[in-house]
PDB file of C-alpha atoms in Angstrom:
ATOM      1  CA  MET A  24      -1.782-116.210  89.040  1.00 43.00           C
ATOM      2  CA  SER A  25      -3.880-117.221  86.020  1.00 50.00           C
ATOM      3  CA  ASP A  26      -6.773-115.118  87.345  1.00 63.00           C
ATOM      4  CA  TYR A  27      -4.497-112.061  87.268  1.00 72.00           C
ATOM      5  CA  HIS A  28      -3.125-112.629  83.771  1.00 71.00           C
ATOM      6  CA  THR A  29      -2.617-115.476  81.317  1.00 83.00           C
ATOM      7  CA  PRO A  30       0.941-115.268  79.937  1.00 91.00           C
ATOM      8  CA  VAL A  31       1.147-115.085  76.146  1.00 94.00           C
ATOM      9  CA  LEU A  32       3.595-117.094  74.008  1.00 96.00           C
ATOM     10  CA  LEU A  33       4.960-118.534  77.237  1.00 96.00           C
ATOM     11  CA  GLU A  34       6.920-121.515  75.961  1.00 96.00           C
ATOM     12  CA  GLU A  35       8.215-119.699  72.882  1.00 97.00           C
ATOM     13  CA  SER A  36       9.483-116.615  74.730  1.00 97.00           C
ATOM     14  CA  VAL A  37      11.031-118.381  77.715  1.00 97.00           C
ATOM     15  CA  SER A  38      12.739-120.996  75.539  1.00 97.00           C
ATOM     16  CA  ALA A  39      14.189-118.200  73.416  1.00 97.00           C
ATOM     17  CA  ILE A  40      16.097-116.572  76.280  1.00 97.00           C
ATOM     18  CA  VAL A  41      16.863-119.270  78.865  1.00 97.00           C
ATOM     19  CA  VAL A  42      19.920-121.057  77.509  1.00 95.00           C
ATOM     20  CA  ASP A  43      22.045-121.332  80.667  1.00 96.00           C
ATOM     21  CA  PRO A  44      20.210-122.651  83.772  1.00 97.00           C
ATOM     22  CA  SER A  45      22.750-120.906  86.005  1.00 97.00           C
ATOM     23  CA  GLY A  46      22.447-117.596  84.168  1.00 97.00           C
ATOM     24  CA  ILE A  47      21.095-114.199  85.161  1.00 97.00           C
ATOM     25  CA  TYR A  48      17.781-113.157  83.599  1.00 98.00           C
ATOM     26  CA  ALA A  49      15.324-110.265  83.699  1.00 98.00           C
ATOM     27  CA  ASP A  50      11.546-110.199  83.277  1.00 97.00           C
ATOM     28  CA  ALA A  51      10.892-106.556  82.415  1.00 97.00           C
ATOM     29  CA  THR A  52       7.092-106.828  82.733  1.00 95.00           C
ATOM     30  CA  PHE A  53       6.337-109.050  85.747  1.00 95.00           C
ATOM     31  CA  GLY A  54       2.535-108.622  85.890  1.00 89.00           C
ATOM     32  CA  GLY A  55       0.917-111.847  87.057  1.00 90.00           C
ATOM     33  CA  GLY A  56       4.275-113.582  87.232  1.00 92.00           C
ATOM     34  CA  GLY A  57       3.548-116.265  84.643  1.00 94.00           C
ATOM     35  CA  HIS A  58       6.649-115.693  82.546  1.00 96.00           C
ATOM     36  CA  SER A  59       8.781-115.309  85.670  1.00 97.00           C
ATOM     37  CA  ALA A  60       7.526-118.619  87.081  1.00 96.00           C
ATOM     38  CA  ALA A  61       8.413-120.364  83.820  1.00 97.00           C
ATOM     39  CA  ILE A  62      11.899-118.843  83.823  1.00 98.00           C
ATOM     40  CA  LEU A  63      12.497-119.822  87.457  1.00 98.00           C
ATOM     41  CA  SER A  64      11.398-123.394  86.721  1.00 97.00           C
ATOM     42  CA  ARG A  65      14.297-123.677  84.266  1.00 97.00           C
ATOM     43  CA  LEU A  66      16.975-122.205  86.495  1.00 98.00           C
ATOM     44  CA  SER A  67      19.360-124.064  88.750  1.00 97.00           C
ATOM     45  CA  GLY A  68      20.112-122.978  92.292  1.00 97.00           C
ATOM     46  CA  ASP A  69      22.778-120.617  90.920  1.00 96.00           C
ATOM     47  CA  GLY A  70      20.433-118.879  88.493  1.00 97.00           C
ATOM     48  CA  ARG A  71      18.966-115.454  89.183  1.00 97.00           C
ATOM     49  CA  LEU A  72      15.889-113.566  87.954  1.00 98.00           C
ATOM     50  CA  ILE A  73      15.269-109.826  88.361  1.00 97.00           C
ATOM     51  CA  ALA A  74      11.757-108.630  87.485  1.00 97.00           C
ATOM     52  CA  PHE A  75      10.222-105.178  87.023  1.00 96.00           C
ATOM     53  CA  ASP A  76       6.701-103.788  87.300  1.00 94.00           C
ATOM     54  CA  ARG A  77       5.433-100.277  87.943  1.00 90.00           C
ATOM     55  CA  ASP A  78       1.931-101.456  88.929  1.00 86.00           C
ATOM     56  CA  ALA A  79       1.630-101.857  92.705  1.00 87.00           C
ATOM     57  CA  ASP A  80      -1.092-104.498  92.194  1.00 84.00           C
ATOM     58  CA  ALA A  81       1.511-106.804  90.638  1.00 86.00           C
ATOM     59  CA  LEU A  82       3.649-106.861  93.779  1.00 89.00           C
ATOM     60  CA  GLY A  83       1.242-109.299  95.417  1.00 89.00           C
ATOM     61  CA  ASN A  84       2.225-111.934  92.835  1.00 91.00           C
ATOM     62  CA  LYS A  85       5.858-112.064  93.977  1.00 94.00           C
ATOM     63  CA  PRO A  86       7.029-115.674  94.442  1.00 94.00           C
ATOM     64  CA  ASP A  87       8.825-116.763  97.596  1.00 95.00           C
ATOM     65  CA  ASP A  88      12.102-117.679  95.919  1.00 95.00           C
ATOM     66  CA  SER A  89      15.594-116.627  97.014  1.00 96.00           C
ATOM     67  CA  ARG A  90      16.683-116.504  93.360  1.00 97.00           C
ATOM     68  CA  PHE A  91      14.103-113.818  92.587  1.00 97.00           C
ATOM     69  CA  THR A  92      14.168-110.014  92.988  1.00 96.00           C
ATOM     70  CA  LEU A  93      11.181-107.785  92.136  1.00 97.00           C
ATOM     71  CA  ILE A  94      11.769-104.087  91.466  1.00 96.00           C
ATOM     72  CA  HIS A  95       8.761-101.774  91.679  1.00 95.00           C
ATOM     73  CA  ASN A  96       9.614 -99.384  88.879  1.00 94.00           C
ATOM     74  CA  ASN A  97       9.269 -98.650  85.175  1.00 94.00           C
ATOM     75  CA  PHE A  98      11.204-100.965  82.855  1.00 96.00           C
ATOM     76  CA  ARG A  99      12.569 -97.910  81.057  1.00 96.00           C
ATOM     77  CA  PHE A 100      15.152 -97.740  83.872  1.00 96.00           C
ATOM     78  CA  ILE A 101      16.185-101.401  83.516  1.00 97.00           C
ATOM     79  CA  HIS A 102      19.884-100.716  82.920  1.00 97.00           C
ATOM     80  CA  ASN A 103      20.178 -98.352  85.892  1.00 96.00           C
ATOM     81  CA  PHE A 104      18.612-100.841  88.267  1.00 96.00           C
ATOM     82  CA  LEU A 105      20.598-103.801  86.960  1.00 96.00           C
ATOM     83  CA  LEU A 106      23.755-101.787  87.488  1.00 95.00           C
ATOM     84  CA  TYR A 107      22.597-100.985  91.032  1.00 93.00           C
ATOM     85  CA  GLU A 108      21.934-104.681  91.679  1.00 91.00           C
ATOM     86  CA  GLY A 109      25.502-105.406  90.607  1.00 91.00           C
ATOM     87  CA  TYR A 110      24.841-107.141  87.298  1.00 88.00           C
ATOM     88  CA  GLY A 111      26.092-104.441  84.926  1.00 77.00           C
ATOM     89  CA  SER A 112      26.246-105.748  81.378  1.00 78.00           C
ATOM     90  CA  GLY A 113      26.247-109.431  82.296  1.00 91.00           C
ATOM     91  CA  ILE A 114      22.589-110.369  81.805  1.00 97.00           C
ATOM     92  CA  ASP A 115      21.997-113.612  79.885  1.00 98.00           C
ATOM     93  CA  GLY A 116      18.438-112.944  78.788  1.00 98.00           C
ATOM     94  CA  ILE A 117      15.690-110.314  79.015  1.00 98.00           C
ATOM     95  CA  LEU A 118      11.984-110.801  78.327  1.00 98.00           C
ATOM     96  CA  ALA A 119       9.295-108.136  77.955  1.00 97.00           C
ATOM     97  CA  ASP A 120       5.572-108.686  77.361  1.00 95.00           C
ATOM     98  CA  LEU A 121       4.244-105.261  76.351  1.00 93.00           C
ATOM     99  CA  GLY A 122       0.563-106.101  76.730  1.00 80.00           C
ATOM    100  CA  VAL A 123      -1.806-104.727  79.351  1.00 77.00           C
ATOM    101  CA  SER A 124      -2.557-107.408  81.939  1.00 70.00           C
ATOM    102  CA  SER A 125      -5.977-109.014  82.152  1.00 68.00           C
ATOM    103  CA  HIS A 126      -6.143-107.764  85.743  1.00 70.00           C
ATOM    104  CA  GLN A 127      -5.826-104.166  84.568  1.00 71.00           C
ATOM    105  CA  PHE A 128      -8.463-104.628  81.858  1.00 66.00           C
ATOM    106  CA  ASP A 129     -10.833-106.439  84.207  1.00 66.00           C
ATOM    107  CA  THR A 130     -10.579-104.057  87.183  1.00 72.00           C
ATOM    108  CA  PRO A 131     -13.259-101.411  86.483  1.00 68.00           C
ATOM    109  CA  GLU A 132     -11.752 -98.661  88.637  1.00 69.00           C
ATOM    110  CA  ARG A 133      -8.522 -98.756  86.637  1.00 78.00           C
ATOM    111  CA  GLY A 134     -10.437 -97.341  83.646  1.00 69.00           C
ATOM    112  CA  PHE A 135      -8.640 -99.393  80.966  1.00 74.00           C
ATOM    113  CA  SER A 136     -11.797-100.850  79.442  1.00 77.00           C
ATOM    114  CA  PHE A 137     -14.962 -99.352  77.964  1.00 78.00           C
ATOM    115  CA  ARG A 138     -16.835-102.445  79.171  1.00 78.00           C
ATOM    116  CA  TYR A 139     -17.333-100.692  82.492  1.00 80.00           C
ATOM    117  CA  ASP A 140     -18.587 -97.209  83.308  1.00 86.00           C
ATOM    118  CA  ALA A 141     -15.703 -96.053  85.480  1.00 89.00           C
ATOM    119  CA  ASN A 142     -13.361 -93.117  85.944  1.00 91.00           C
ATOM    120  CA  LEU A 143     -11.034 -92.465  83.002  1.00 94.00           C
ATOM    121  CA  ASP A 144      -7.774 -93.407  84.693  1.00 92.00           C
ATOM    122  CA  MET A 145      -5.575 -95.826  82.660  1.00 90.00           C
ATOM    123  CA  ARG A 146      -2.442 -95.290  84.777  1.00 92.00           C
ATOM    124  CA  MET A 147      -0.274 -98.402  84.986  1.00 87.00           C
ATOM    125  CA  ASN A 148       1.378 -96.806  87.992  1.00 84.00           C
ATOM    126  CA  THR A 149      -1.507 -95.554  90.119  1.00 81.00           C
ATOM    127  CA  GLU A 150       0.854 -93.041  91.740  1.00 82.00           C
ATOM    128  CA  GLY A 151       1.387 -91.333  88.388  1.00 80.00           C
ATOM    129  CA  ALA A 152       0.230 -87.737  88.083  1.00 81.00           C
ATOM    130  CA  THR A 153      -1.665 -87.786  84.765  1.00 93.00           C
ATOM    131  CA  THR A 154      -4.866 -89.728  84.069  1.00 95.00           C
ATOM    132  CA  ALA A 155      -6.765 -90.213  80.833  1.00 95.00           C
ATOM    133  CA  ALA A 156      -9.384 -87.751  82.118  1.00 96.00           C
ATOM    134  CA  ASP A 157      -6.663 -85.120  82.553  1.00 97.00           C
ATOM    135  CA  ILE A 158      -5.603 -85.557  78.934  1.00 97.00           C
ATOM    136  CA  ILE A 159      -9.153 -85.558  77.571  1.00 97.00           C
ATOM    137  CA  ASN A 160     -10.070 -82.372  79.419  1.00 98.00           C
ATOM    138  CA  SER A 161      -6.860 -80.343  79.061  1.00 97.00           C
ATOM    139  CA  ARG A 162      -5.236 -81.052  75.707  1.00 97.00           C
ATOM    140  CA  SER A 163      -5.999 -78.955  72.643  1.00 97.00           C
ATOM    141  CA  GLU A 164      -7.978 -80.315  69.722  1.00 98.00           C
ATOM    142  CA  LYS A 165      -4.780 -80.486  67.671  1.00 98.00           C
ATOM    143  CA  GLU A 166      -2.947 -82.427  70.388  1.00 98.00           C
ATOM    144  CA  LEU A 167      -5.821 -84.874  70.836  1.00 98.00           C
ATOM    145  CA  GLU A 168      -5.992 -85.454  67.085  1.00 98.00           C
ATOM    146  CA  ARG A 169      -2.274 -86.239  67.043  1.00 97.00           C
ATOM    147  CA  ILE A 170      -2.596 -88.703  69.934  1.00 97.00           C
ATOM    148  CA  PHE A 171      -5.483 -90.577  68.303  1.00 97.00           C
ATOM    149  CA  ARG A 172      -3.858 -90.633  64.879  1.00 96.00           C
ATOM    150  CA  LEU A 173      -0.343 -91.580  65.979  1.00 95.00           C
ATOM    151  CA  TYR A 174      -1.000 -93.973  68.844  1.00 95.00           C
ATOM    152  CA  GLY A 175      -4.343 -95.493  67.872  1.00 94.00           C
ATOM    153  CA  GLU A 176      -4.415 -95.081  64.102  1.00 93.00           C
ATOM    154  CA  VAL A 177      -7.979 -93.816  64.601  1.00 94.00           C
ATOM    155  CA  GLU A 178      -9.492 -93.340  61.143  1.00 91.00           C
ATOM    156  CA  ASN A 179     -11.427 -90.160  61.964  1.00 93.00           C
ATOM    157  CA  SER A 180      -9.068 -88.781  64.589  1.00 96.00           C
ATOM    158  CA  GLY A 181      -9.864 -85.177  63.738  1.00 97.00           C
ATOM    159  CA  LYS A 182     -13.616 -85.591  64.220  1.00 97.00           C
ATOM    160  CA  THR A 183     -13.054 -87.556  67.429  1.00 97.00           C
ATOM    161  CA  ALA A 184     -10.901 -84.762  68.867  1.00 98.00           C
ATOM    162  CA  ARG A 185     -13.382 -82.099  67.797  1.00 98.00           C
ATOM    163  CA  LEU A 186     -16.332 -83.881  69.406  1.00 98.00           C
ATOM    164  CA  ILE A 187     -14.403 -84.220  72.678  1.00 98.00           C
ATOM    165  CA  CYS A 188     -13.544 -80.530  72.754  1.00 98.00           C
ATOM    166  CA  THR A 189     -17.162 -79.602  72.068  1.00 98.00           C
ATOM    167  CA  ALA A 190     -18.549 -81.946  74.737  1.00 97.00           C
ATOM    168  CA  ARG A 191     -16.184 -80.809  77.482  1.00 97.00           C
ATOM    169  CA  GLU A 192     -17.357 -77.207  77.078  1.00 97.00           C
ATOM    170  CA  SER A 193     -20.601 -78.243  78.770  1.00 96.00           C
ATOM    171  CA  SER A 194     -19.074 -80.457  81.474  1.00 96.00           C
ATOM    172  CA  PRO A 195     -15.803 -82.337  82.060  1.00 97.00           C
ATOM    173  CA  ILE A 196     -15.473 -85.811  80.536  1.00 97.00           C
ATOM    174  CA  MET A 197     -14.615 -87.882  83.592  1.00 96.00           C
ATOM    175  CA  THR A 198     -15.833 -91.437  82.954  1.00 94.00           C
ATOM    176  CA  THR A 199     -15.685 -94.059  80.226  1.00 93.00           C
ATOM    177  CA  GLY A 200     -19.405 -93.503  79.711  1.00 93.00           C
ATOM    178  CA  ASP A 201     -18.863 -89.760  79.294  1.00 96.00           C
ATOM    179  CA  LEU A 202     -16.217 -90.389  76.648  1.00 96.00           C
ATOM    180  CA  GLU A 203     -18.288 -92.847  74.639  1.00 94.00           C
ATOM    181  CA  LYS A 204     -21.232 -90.450  74.678  1.00 96.00           C
ATOM    182  CA  ALA A 205     -19.020 -87.553  73.588  1.00 96.00           C
ATOM    183  CA  ILE A 206     -17.550 -89.339  70.555  1.00 96.00           C
ATOM    184  CA  ASP A 207     -20.674 -91.297  69.606  1.00 95.00           C
ATOM    185  CA  GLN A 208     -21.016 -89.542  66.241  1.00 95.00           C
ATOM    186  CA  ALA A 209     -17.463 -90.513  65.280  1.00 95.00           C
ATOM    187  CA  LEU A 210     -17.992 -94.218  65.968  1.00 93.00           C
ATOM    188  CA  PRO A 211     -19.036 -96.378  62.993  1.00 90.00           C
ATOM    189  CA  GLN A 212     -22.335 -98.215  63.198  1.00 84.00           C
ATOM    190  CA  PHE A 213     -20.478-101.441  62.629  1.00 85.00           C
ATOM    191  CA  ALA A 214     -17.173-102.347  64.339  1.00 87.00           C
ATOM    192  CA  ARG A 215     -18.014 -99.856  67.079  1.00 89.00           C
ATOM    193  CA  HIS A 216     -16.016-101.731  69.714  1.00 89.00           C
ATOM    194  CA  LYS A 217     -12.982-101.927  67.442  1.00 91.00           C
ATOM    195  CA  ALA A 218     -13.070 -98.157  66.952  1.00 93.00           C
ATOM    196  CA  LEU A 219     -13.420 -97.568  70.692  1.00 93.00           C
ATOM    197  CA  ALA A 220     -10.493 -99.894  71.364  1.00 90.00           C
ATOM    198  CA  LYS A 221      -8.273 -97.738  69.141  1.00 94.00           C
ATOM    199  CA  VAL A 222      -9.245 -94.586  71.039  1.00 95.00           C
ATOM    200  CA  TYR A 223      -8.545 -96.286  74.365  1.00 92.00           C
ATOM    201  CA  GLN A 224      -5.207 -97.629  73.129  1.00 93.00           C
ATOM    202  CA  ALA A 225      -4.120 -94.153  72.100  1.00 95.00           C
ATOM    203  CA  LEU A 226      -5.083 -92.640  75.447  1.00 96.00           C
ATOM    204  CA  ARG A 227      -3.391 -95.436  77.404  1.00 93.00           C
ATOM    205  CA  ILE A 228      -0.162 -95.016  75.460  1.00 94.00           C
ATOM    206  CA  GLU A 229      -0.161 -91.267  76.085  1.00 96.00           C
ATOM    207  CA  VAL A 230      -1.017 -91.583  79.791  1.00 95.00           C
ATOM    208  CA  ASN A 231       1.808 -94.043  80.403  1.00 93.00           C
ATOM    209  CA  GLN A 232       4.281 -92.610  77.878  1.00 93.00           C
ATOM    210  CA  GLU A 233       4.634 -96.146  76.537  1.00 93.00           C
ATOM    211  CA  MET A 234       6.553 -95.357  73.370  1.00 95.00           C
ATOM    212  CA  ARG A 235       9.188 -93.321  75.185  1.00 95.00           C
ATOM    213  CA  ALA A 236       9.470 -96.017  77.846  1.00 96.00           C
ATOM    214  CA  LEU A 237       9.878 -98.708  75.173  1.00 97.00           C
ATOM    215  CA  GLU A 238      12.641 -96.768  73.427  1.00 97.00           C
ATOM    216  CA  LYS A 239      14.515 -96.346  76.709  1.00 97.00           C
ATOM    217  CA  PHE A 240      13.945 -99.988  77.600  1.00 97.00           C
ATOM    218  CA  LEU A 241      15.341-101.299  74.317  1.00 98.00           C
ATOM    219  CA  SER A 242      18.564 -99.308  74.602  1.00 96.00           C
ATOM    220  CA  GLY A 243      18.858-100.234  78.279  1.00 97.00           C
ATOM    221  CA  ALA A 244      18.276-103.911  77.555  1.00 97.00           C
ATOM    222  CA  ALA A 245      20.947-103.934  74.852  1.00 96.00           C
ATOM    223  CA  ALA A 246      23.406-102.285  77.251  1.00 95.00           C
ATOM    224  CA  SER A 247      22.574-104.806  79.979  1.00 96.00           C
ATOM    225  CA  LEU A 248      23.002-107.991  77.956  1.00 97.00           C
ATOM    226  CA  ARG A 249      26.316-109.797  77.746  1.00 96.00           C
ATOM    227  CA  PRO A 250      27.610-110.693  74.251  1.00 96.00           C
ATOM    228  CA  GLY A 251      25.478-113.643  73.181  1.00 97.00           C
ATOM    229  CA  GLY A 252      22.709-112.696  75.614  1.00 97.00           C
ATOM    230  CA  ARG A 253      19.171-112.764  74.277  1.00 98.00           C
ATOM    231  CA  LEU A 254      16.234-110.378  74.144  1.00 98.00           C
ATOM    232  CA  ALA A 255      12.603-111.458  73.641  1.00 98.00           C
ATOM    233  CA  VAL A 256       9.834-108.865  73.226  1.00 98.00           C
ATOM    234  CA  ILE A 257       6.126-109.591  72.793  1.00 97.00           C
ATOM    235  CA  THR A 258       4.213-106.755  71.096  1.00 96.00           C
ATOM    236  CA  TYR A 259       0.494-106.232  70.457  1.00 93.00           C
ATOM    237  CA  HIS A 260       0.138-103.405  67.962  1.00 91.00           C
ATOM    238  CA  SER A 261       1.975-102.210  64.865  1.00 92.00           C
ATOM    239  CA  LEU A 262       3.583 -99.129  66.386  1.00 93.00           C
ATOM    240  CA  GLU A 263       5.478-100.923  69.136  1.00 95.00           C
ATOM    241  CA  ASP A 264       6.270-103.895  66.887  1.00 96.00           C
ATOM    242  CA  ARG A 265       7.803-101.537  64.335  1.00 96.00           C
ATOM    243  CA  MET A 266       9.949 -99.947  67.038  1.00 96.00           C
ATOM    244  CA  VAL A 267      11.232-103.326  68.228  1.00 97.00           C
ATOM    245  CA  LYS A 268      11.897-104.519  64.668  1.00 97.00           C
ATOM    246  CA  ASN A 269      13.751-101.308  63.813  1.00 96.00           C
ATOM    247  CA  PHE A 270      15.857-101.446  66.964  1.00 97.00           C
ATOM    248  CA  ILE A 271      16.947-105.016  66.330  1.00 96.00           C
ATOM    249  CA  ARG A 272      17.809-104.203  62.710  1.00 94.00           C
ATOM    250  CA  THR A 273      19.502-100.820  63.110  1.00 94.00           C
ATOM    251  CA  GLY A 274      20.053-100.118  66.811  1.00 93.00           C
ATOM    252  CA  ASN A 275      17.439 -97.337  66.955  1.00 94.00           C
ATOM    253  CA  VAL A 276      13.634 -97.269  66.936  1.00 94.00           C
ATOM    254  CA  ASP A 277      13.464 -95.023  63.857  1.00 91.00           C
ATOM    255  CA  GLY A 278      15.143 -97.618  61.664  1.00 87.00           C
ATOM    256  CA  LYS A 279      17.908 -95.273  60.488  1.00 86.00           C
ATOM    257  CA  GLU A 280      20.966 -97.294  59.564  1.00 82.00           C
ATOM    258  CA  GLU A 281      24.361 -95.982  60.581  1.00 79.00           C
ATOM    259  CA  LYS A 282      27.415 -97.605  59.016  1.00 74.00           C
ATOM    260  CA  ASP A 283      30.921 -97.919  60.389  1.00 72.00           C
ATOM    261  CA  PHE A 284      34.123 -97.532  58.340  1.00 63.00           C
ATOM    262  CA  PHE A 285      33.744-101.092  56.994  1.00 66.00           C
ATOM    263  CA  GLY A 286      30.125-100.629  55.903  1.00 69.00           C
ATOM    264  CA  ARG A 287      28.662-102.575  58.786  1.00 70.00           C
ATOM    265  CA  THR A 288      25.458-101.443  60.466  1.00 70.00           C
ATOM    266  CA  LYS A 289      26.080-100.074  63.944  1.00 77.00           C
ATOM    267  CA  ALA A 290      23.473-102.234  65.671  1.00 87.00           C
ATOM    268  CA  PRO A 291      24.141-104.057  68.960  1.00 91.00           C
ATOM    269  CA  MET A 292      21.738-106.912  68.209  1.00 94.00           C
ATOM    270  CA  LYS A 293      20.979-109.421  65.490  1.00 95.00           C
ATOM    271  CA  ALA A 294      17.600-111.044  64.906  1.00 96.00           C
ATOM    272  CA  ILE A 295      17.303-114.729  65.771  1.00 96.00           C
ATOM    273  CA  ASN A 296      14.198-115.161  63.620  1.00 91.00           C
ATOM    274  CA  LYS A 297      13.604-112.996  60.555  1.00 87.00           C
ATOM    275  CA  LYS A 298       9.842-113.132  61.053  1.00 94.00           C
ATOM    276  CA  PRO A 299       8.028-112.762  64.387  1.00 96.00           C
ATOM    277  CA  VAL A 300       6.658-115.821  66.153  1.00 97.00           C
ATOM    278  CA  LEU A 301       2.847-115.781  66.359  1.00 97.00           C
ATOM    279  CA  PRO A 302       0.553-117.581  68.815  1.00 96.00           C
ATOM    280  CA  SER A 303      -0.956-120.840  67.656  1.00 95.00           C
ATOM    281  CA  GLU A 304      -4.639-121.197  66.880  1.00 95.00           C
ATOM    282  CA  GLU A 305      -4.908-123.377  69.987  1.00 95.00           C
ATOM    283  CA  GLU A 306      -3.476-120.632  72.199  1.00 95.00           C
ATOM    284  CA  ILE A 307      -5.773-118.010  70.677  1.00 95.00           C
ATOM    285  CA  SER A 308      -8.774-120.251  71.328  1.00 94.00           C
ATOM    286  CA  ARG A 309      -7.736-120.452  74.992  1.00 92.00           C
ATOM    287  CA  ASN A 310      -6.848-116.779  75.307  1.00 90.00           C
ATOM    288  CA  THR A 311      -8.350-114.404  72.729  1.00 88.00           C
ATOM    289  CA  ARG A 312      -6.170-111.561  74.025  1.00 85.00           C
ATOM    290  CA  ALA A 313      -3.191-113.345  72.459  1.00 90.00           C
ATOM    291  CA  ARG A 314      -4.505-112.961  68.915  1.00 91.00           C
ATOM    292  CA  SER A 315      -2.518-109.825  68.049  1.00 92.00           C
ATOM    293  CA  ALA A 316       0.702-110.867  69.807  1.00 95.00           C
ATOM    294  CA  LYS A 317       4.057-111.027  67.999  1.00 97.00           C
ATOM    295  CA  LEU A 318       7.304-112.282  69.494  1.00 98.00           C
ATOM    296  CA  ARG A 319      10.624-110.927  68.228  1.00 98.00           C
ATOM    297  CA  THR A 320      13.915-112.282  69.522  1.00 98.00           C
ATOM    298  CA  ALA A 321      17.484-111.051  69.126  1.00 98.00           C
ATOM    299  CA  GLU A 322      21.005-111.803  70.322  1.00 97.00           C
ATOM    300  CA  LYS A 323      23.594-109.313  71.569  1.00 97.00           C
ATOM    301  CA  LEU A 324      26.583-109.057  69.252  1.00 95.00           C
ATOM    302  CA  PRO A 325      30.143-108.827  70.575  1.00 92.00           C
ATOM    303  CA  ALA A 326      31.544-105.289  70.587  1.00 78.00           C
ATOM    304  CA  GLY A 327      33.431-104.524  67.379  1.00 63.00           C
ATOM    305  CA  ASN A 328      31.877-107.500  65.626  1.00 57.00           C
ATOM    306  CA  ARG A 329      28.690-106.075  64.125  1.00 51.00           C
ATOM    307  CA  GLU A 330      27.280-108.082  61.272  1.00 49.00           C
ATOM    308  CA  GLU A 331      27.146-106.596  57.805  1.00 42.00           C
ATOM    309  CA  ARG A 332      23.492-106.245  56.802  1.00 42.00           C
ATOM    310  CA  GLN A 333      22.021-105.930  53.329  1.00 37.00           C
TER     311      GLN A 333
END
């Protein structure tokens, strides 16, 4: 399991949601199963855990445990599937680790990393229709610039998009090596890998429609939790962290507050900690991929009892 992926903020996230050992919980991003194993270790024989993952490679990590159900699908549909499983809005805790698994990064043919010269794929669900190569070779310069600017915060997104469009006129950009060669002039002499990582992040988010999936997941998770149930989300970049923070504060990812007749914010959740929990220096030394992680936790409010926020 550890070879597949090392779970981040394991103790902090699991402790935040598992309050009742006989409760019903969901791991929205199963991956290597590390968080799920920790949740199961805290449950009694009456407890239940439902996990989700759209990556077929993750299915091989399923534990042999009668209390556990693994659903091979996108976590954006969490509420639909929990309803189908008969749990409705009675979930006690939901956890989501939004990071890409080490297995995905370290498998060259998946195309998630520029460390390998491989096909530009980046699909979390390998049955998905659109790859990173499809986006690189078909989108307009304006669309590519938007993707790099919005999802990767690429400093010179316009130049990067322009270089790609120029390069693909000669031949399609199909591999990670092709892409790096195409945008070479846009990469700084120093911090080259950091700049490449931003480009890859942007492409991965677009390929997998991660922001739309996260928005759907957050609303579905809130609908699935019982009053008092808890949500824990681990984020890795500012865009998704902002969405999670906004949703907890206002009930929507845009952060637009809506007030009821009594001046209370119409938000289904309240934050447990005002500031996100960060990994310790010791954890980062063991797992450098944890360095950008942030954990936000929230509790479902009873209907008609929304807290007044300043």
